[in-house]
Coordinates of C-alpha atoms in Angstrom, one line a residue:
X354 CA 67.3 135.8 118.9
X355 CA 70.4 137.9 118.2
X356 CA 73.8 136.2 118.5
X357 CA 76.4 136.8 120.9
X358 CA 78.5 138.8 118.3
X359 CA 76.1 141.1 117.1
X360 CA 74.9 141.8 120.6
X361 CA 78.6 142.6 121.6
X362 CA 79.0 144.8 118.7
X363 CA 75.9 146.5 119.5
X364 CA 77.0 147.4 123.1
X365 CA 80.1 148.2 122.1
X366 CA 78.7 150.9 119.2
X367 CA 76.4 152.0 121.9
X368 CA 79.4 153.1 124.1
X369 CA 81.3 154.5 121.7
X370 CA 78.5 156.6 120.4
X371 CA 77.5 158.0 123.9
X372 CA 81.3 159.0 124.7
X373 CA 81.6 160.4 121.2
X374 CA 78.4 163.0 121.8
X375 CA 79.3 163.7 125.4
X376 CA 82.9 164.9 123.9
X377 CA 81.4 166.4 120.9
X378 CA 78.5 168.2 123.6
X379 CA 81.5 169.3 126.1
X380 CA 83.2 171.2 122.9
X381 CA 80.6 172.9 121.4
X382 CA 79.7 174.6 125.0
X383 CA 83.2 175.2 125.9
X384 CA 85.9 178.0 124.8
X385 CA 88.9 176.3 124.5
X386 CA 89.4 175.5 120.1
X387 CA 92.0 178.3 119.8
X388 CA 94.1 180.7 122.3
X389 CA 96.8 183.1 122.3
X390 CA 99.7 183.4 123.9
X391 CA 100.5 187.4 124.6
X392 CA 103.6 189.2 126.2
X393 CA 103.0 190.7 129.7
X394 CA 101.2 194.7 129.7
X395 CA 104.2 196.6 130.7
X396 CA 104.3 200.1 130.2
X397 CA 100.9 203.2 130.7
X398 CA 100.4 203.6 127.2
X399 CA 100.0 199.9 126.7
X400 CA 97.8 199.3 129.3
X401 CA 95.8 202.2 128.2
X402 CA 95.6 200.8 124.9
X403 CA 94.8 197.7 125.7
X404 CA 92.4 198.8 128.5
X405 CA 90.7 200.7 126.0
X406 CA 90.4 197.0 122.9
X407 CA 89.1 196.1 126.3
X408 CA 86.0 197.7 126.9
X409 CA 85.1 197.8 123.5
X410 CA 85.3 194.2 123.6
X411 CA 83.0 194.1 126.2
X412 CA 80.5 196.3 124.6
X413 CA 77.4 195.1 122.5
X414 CA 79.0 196.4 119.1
X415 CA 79.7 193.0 117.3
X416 CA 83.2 193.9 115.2
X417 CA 85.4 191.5 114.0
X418 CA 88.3 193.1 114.1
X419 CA 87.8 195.2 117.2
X420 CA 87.4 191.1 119.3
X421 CA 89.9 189.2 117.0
X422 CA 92.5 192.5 118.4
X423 CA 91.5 192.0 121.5
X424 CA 91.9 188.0 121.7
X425 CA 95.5 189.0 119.8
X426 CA 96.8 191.2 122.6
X427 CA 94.8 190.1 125.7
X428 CA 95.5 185.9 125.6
X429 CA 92.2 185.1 124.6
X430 CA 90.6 182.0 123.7
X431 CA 87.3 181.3 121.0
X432 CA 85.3 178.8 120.7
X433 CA 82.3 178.4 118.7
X434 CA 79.6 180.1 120.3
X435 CA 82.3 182.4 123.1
X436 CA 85.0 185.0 123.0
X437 CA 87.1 185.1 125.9
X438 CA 90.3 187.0 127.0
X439 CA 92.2 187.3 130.6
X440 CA 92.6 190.1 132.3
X441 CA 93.7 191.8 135.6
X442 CA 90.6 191.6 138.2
X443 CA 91.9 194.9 139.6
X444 CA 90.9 197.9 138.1
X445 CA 94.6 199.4 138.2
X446 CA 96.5 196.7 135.5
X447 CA 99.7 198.0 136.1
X448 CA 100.3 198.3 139.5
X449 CA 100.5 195.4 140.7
X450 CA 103.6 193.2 139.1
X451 CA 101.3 189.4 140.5
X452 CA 98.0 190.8 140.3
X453 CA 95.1 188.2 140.0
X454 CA 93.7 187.9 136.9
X455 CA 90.1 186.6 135.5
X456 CA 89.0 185.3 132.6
X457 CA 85.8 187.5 130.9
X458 CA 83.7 186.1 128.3
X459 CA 81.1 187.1 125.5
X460 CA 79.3 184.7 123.7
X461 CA 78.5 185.0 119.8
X462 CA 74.6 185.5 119.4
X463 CA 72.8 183.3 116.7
X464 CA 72.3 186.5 114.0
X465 CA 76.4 187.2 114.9
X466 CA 76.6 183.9 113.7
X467 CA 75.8 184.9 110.4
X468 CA 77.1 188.1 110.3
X469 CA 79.6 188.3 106.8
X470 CA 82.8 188.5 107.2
X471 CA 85.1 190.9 104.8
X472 CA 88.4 190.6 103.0
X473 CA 89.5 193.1 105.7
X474 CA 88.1 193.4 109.0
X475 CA 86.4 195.9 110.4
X476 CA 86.2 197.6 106.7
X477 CA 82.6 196.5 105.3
X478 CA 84.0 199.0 102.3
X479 CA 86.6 196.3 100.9
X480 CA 83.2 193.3 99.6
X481 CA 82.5 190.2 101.4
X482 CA 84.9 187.3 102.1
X483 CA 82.4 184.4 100.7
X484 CA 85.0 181.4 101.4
X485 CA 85.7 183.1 105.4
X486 CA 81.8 183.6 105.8
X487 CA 80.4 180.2 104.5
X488 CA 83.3 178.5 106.9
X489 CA 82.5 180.6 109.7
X490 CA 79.2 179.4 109.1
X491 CA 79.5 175.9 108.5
X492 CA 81.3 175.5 111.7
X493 CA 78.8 176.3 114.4
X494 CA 76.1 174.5 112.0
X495 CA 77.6 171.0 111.6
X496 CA 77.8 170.4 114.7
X497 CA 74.5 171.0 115.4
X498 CA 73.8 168.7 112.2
X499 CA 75.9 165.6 113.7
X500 CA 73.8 166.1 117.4
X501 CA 70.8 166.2 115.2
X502 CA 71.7 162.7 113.6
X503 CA 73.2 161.2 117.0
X504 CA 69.5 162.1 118.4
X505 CA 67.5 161.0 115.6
X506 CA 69.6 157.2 115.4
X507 CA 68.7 157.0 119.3
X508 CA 65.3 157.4 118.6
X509 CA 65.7 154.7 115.7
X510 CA 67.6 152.5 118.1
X511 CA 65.4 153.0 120.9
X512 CA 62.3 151.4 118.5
X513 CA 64.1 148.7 117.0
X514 CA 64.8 147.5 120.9
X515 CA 61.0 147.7 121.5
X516 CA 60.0 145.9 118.4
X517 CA 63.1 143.3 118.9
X518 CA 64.1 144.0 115.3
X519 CA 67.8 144.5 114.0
X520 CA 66.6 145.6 110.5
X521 CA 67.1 149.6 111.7
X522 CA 70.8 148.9 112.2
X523 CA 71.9 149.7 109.3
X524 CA 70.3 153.0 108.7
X525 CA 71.8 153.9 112.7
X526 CA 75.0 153.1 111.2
X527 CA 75.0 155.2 108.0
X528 CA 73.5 158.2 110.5
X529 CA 76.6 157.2 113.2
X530 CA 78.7 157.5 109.8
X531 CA 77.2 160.7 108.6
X532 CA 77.6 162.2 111.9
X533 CA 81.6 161.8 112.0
X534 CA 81.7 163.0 109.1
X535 CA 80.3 166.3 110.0
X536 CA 82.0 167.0 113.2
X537 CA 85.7 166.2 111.2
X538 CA 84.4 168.7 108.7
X539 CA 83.2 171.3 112.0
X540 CA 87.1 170.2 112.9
X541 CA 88.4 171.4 109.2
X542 CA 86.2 174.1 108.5
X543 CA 87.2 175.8 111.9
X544 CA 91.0 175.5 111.1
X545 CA 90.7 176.6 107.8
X546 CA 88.5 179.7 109.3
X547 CA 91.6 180.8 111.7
X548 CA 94.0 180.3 108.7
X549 CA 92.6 182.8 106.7
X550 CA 91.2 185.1 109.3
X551 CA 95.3 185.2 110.7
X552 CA 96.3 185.6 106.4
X553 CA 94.6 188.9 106.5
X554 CA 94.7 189.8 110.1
X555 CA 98.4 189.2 110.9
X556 CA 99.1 188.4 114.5
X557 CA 101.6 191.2 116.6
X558 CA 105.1 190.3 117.4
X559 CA 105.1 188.0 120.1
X560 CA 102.4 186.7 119.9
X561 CA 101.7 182.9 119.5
X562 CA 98.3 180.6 118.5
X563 CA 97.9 177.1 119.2
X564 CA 94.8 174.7 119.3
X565 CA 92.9 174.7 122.7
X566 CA 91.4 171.1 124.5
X567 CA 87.8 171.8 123.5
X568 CA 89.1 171.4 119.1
X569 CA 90.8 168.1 120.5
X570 CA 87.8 166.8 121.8
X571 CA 85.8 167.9 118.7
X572 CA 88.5 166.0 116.9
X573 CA 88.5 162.5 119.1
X574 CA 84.8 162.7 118.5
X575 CA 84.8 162.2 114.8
X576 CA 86.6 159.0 115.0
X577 CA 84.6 157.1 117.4
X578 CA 81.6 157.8 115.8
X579 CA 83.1 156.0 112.8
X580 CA 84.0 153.0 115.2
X581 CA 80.4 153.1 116.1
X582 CA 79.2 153.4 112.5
X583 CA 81.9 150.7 111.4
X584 CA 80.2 148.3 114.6
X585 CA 77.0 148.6 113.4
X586 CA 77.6 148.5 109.7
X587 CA 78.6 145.2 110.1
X588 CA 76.4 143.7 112.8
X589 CA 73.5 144.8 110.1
X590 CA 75.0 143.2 107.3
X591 CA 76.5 139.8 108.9
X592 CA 73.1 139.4 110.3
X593 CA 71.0 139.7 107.6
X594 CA 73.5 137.4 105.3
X595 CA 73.1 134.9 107.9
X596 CA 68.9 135.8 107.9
X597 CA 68.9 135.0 104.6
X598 CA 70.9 131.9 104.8
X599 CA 69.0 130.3 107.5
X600 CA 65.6 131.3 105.2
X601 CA 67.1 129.2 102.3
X602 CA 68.3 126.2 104.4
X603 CA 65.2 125.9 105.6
X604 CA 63.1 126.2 101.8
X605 CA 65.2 123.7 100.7

């Protein structure tokens, strides 16, 4: 029989752990970590210009420095796995001073995932920025990592419930544990990455950056996993101190 303590703890862990991975899920799928702020297209040659990042932004050609341009000058937003910028829905930009405007999209496919990243952009000539490619990396992986580890303690938990045992809680925990640990390091890795990509790609006048909803979620995520993992931690180790006890009270 588990006692009323543990069992609370439990429940509690359990609640904490689902919202965590629903935030954690709604982040990775979503485009919001970073977006810019750009001045209004005024002027032909500008919106010629910037008609023209435009297309090639749309096209298949992966460049980094052709998209990160284009999210510069076009308010556009990146996520992990999408590249998004707004534009006019019209095919004439400037004619229309309110015109409605859309937001278009691109996602990163899994071998642009892994494509290197160079000291500068767009020139494959000038070697490969390890420290940019390894965190570019590391932050569409770890995430994937601390899903992994949710999953795999649900599977855990779901067997200890069936064989009414409360030995597995401690391994749940240290999994709950290792998978805040790798979403806060998705959460650092990914503002590191923007750091250094906006060090060697400087941002045009005007133009701002600031974190999107989807990083903050990402972020909120981390913590309550470590709630969960903290719960657990101690259900597992106040219950088995007080197995052990009740073994020796009743040997002697």
């Amino acid at each position: 029989m588990v006692d009323n303590r543990y069992a609370t703890a439990l429940v509690i862990a359990c609640v904490l752990s689902v919202l965590a991975t629903v935030y954690l899920s709604v982040a990775i799928g979503t485009k919001h970590w970073y977006q810019y702020s750009s001045p209004t297209v005024r002027g032909e040659a500008n919106v010629s210009d910037l008609r023209s990042l435009y297309e090639e932004f749309m096209d298949e050609e992966f460049d980094e420095k052709t998209y990160s341009d284009t999210l510069f000058r076009l308010n556009g937003t990146v996520g992990l796995w999408w590249r998004c910028v707004i534009v006019p829905s019209n095919a004439h930009w400037n004619k229309e001073q309110d015109a409605k405007m859309m937001l278009e999209c691109r996602s990163f496919s899994l071998p642009q995932q892994f494509t290197p990243k160079y000291k500068e952009p767009g020139n494959h000539n000038s070697g490969e920025d390890m420290l940019r490619t390894y965190m570019w990396r590391c932050q569409f992986l770890l995430p994937l990592v601390s899903l992994g580890l949710v999953v795999l303690a649900g599977l855990t938990g779901f067997c200890a419930c069936l064989c009414r045992s409360l030995t597995p809680v401690l391994g749940i925990g240290v999994l709950h544990l290792l998978a805040g640990l790798c979403t806060l390091a998705t959460v650092c890795c990914y503002l590191a990455g923007m750091d250094l990509l906006h060090r060697v790609s400087m941002l045009p006048d005007k133009v701002d950056g600031s974190l999107g909803w989807s990083l903050y979620l990402a972020l909120i995520s981390s913590p309550l996993h470590m709630m969960a993992a903290a719960l657990l931690l101690w259900a597992a180790r106040s219950h088995s101190q007080n197995y052990y006890r009740m073994t020796a009270y009743r040997v002697a």
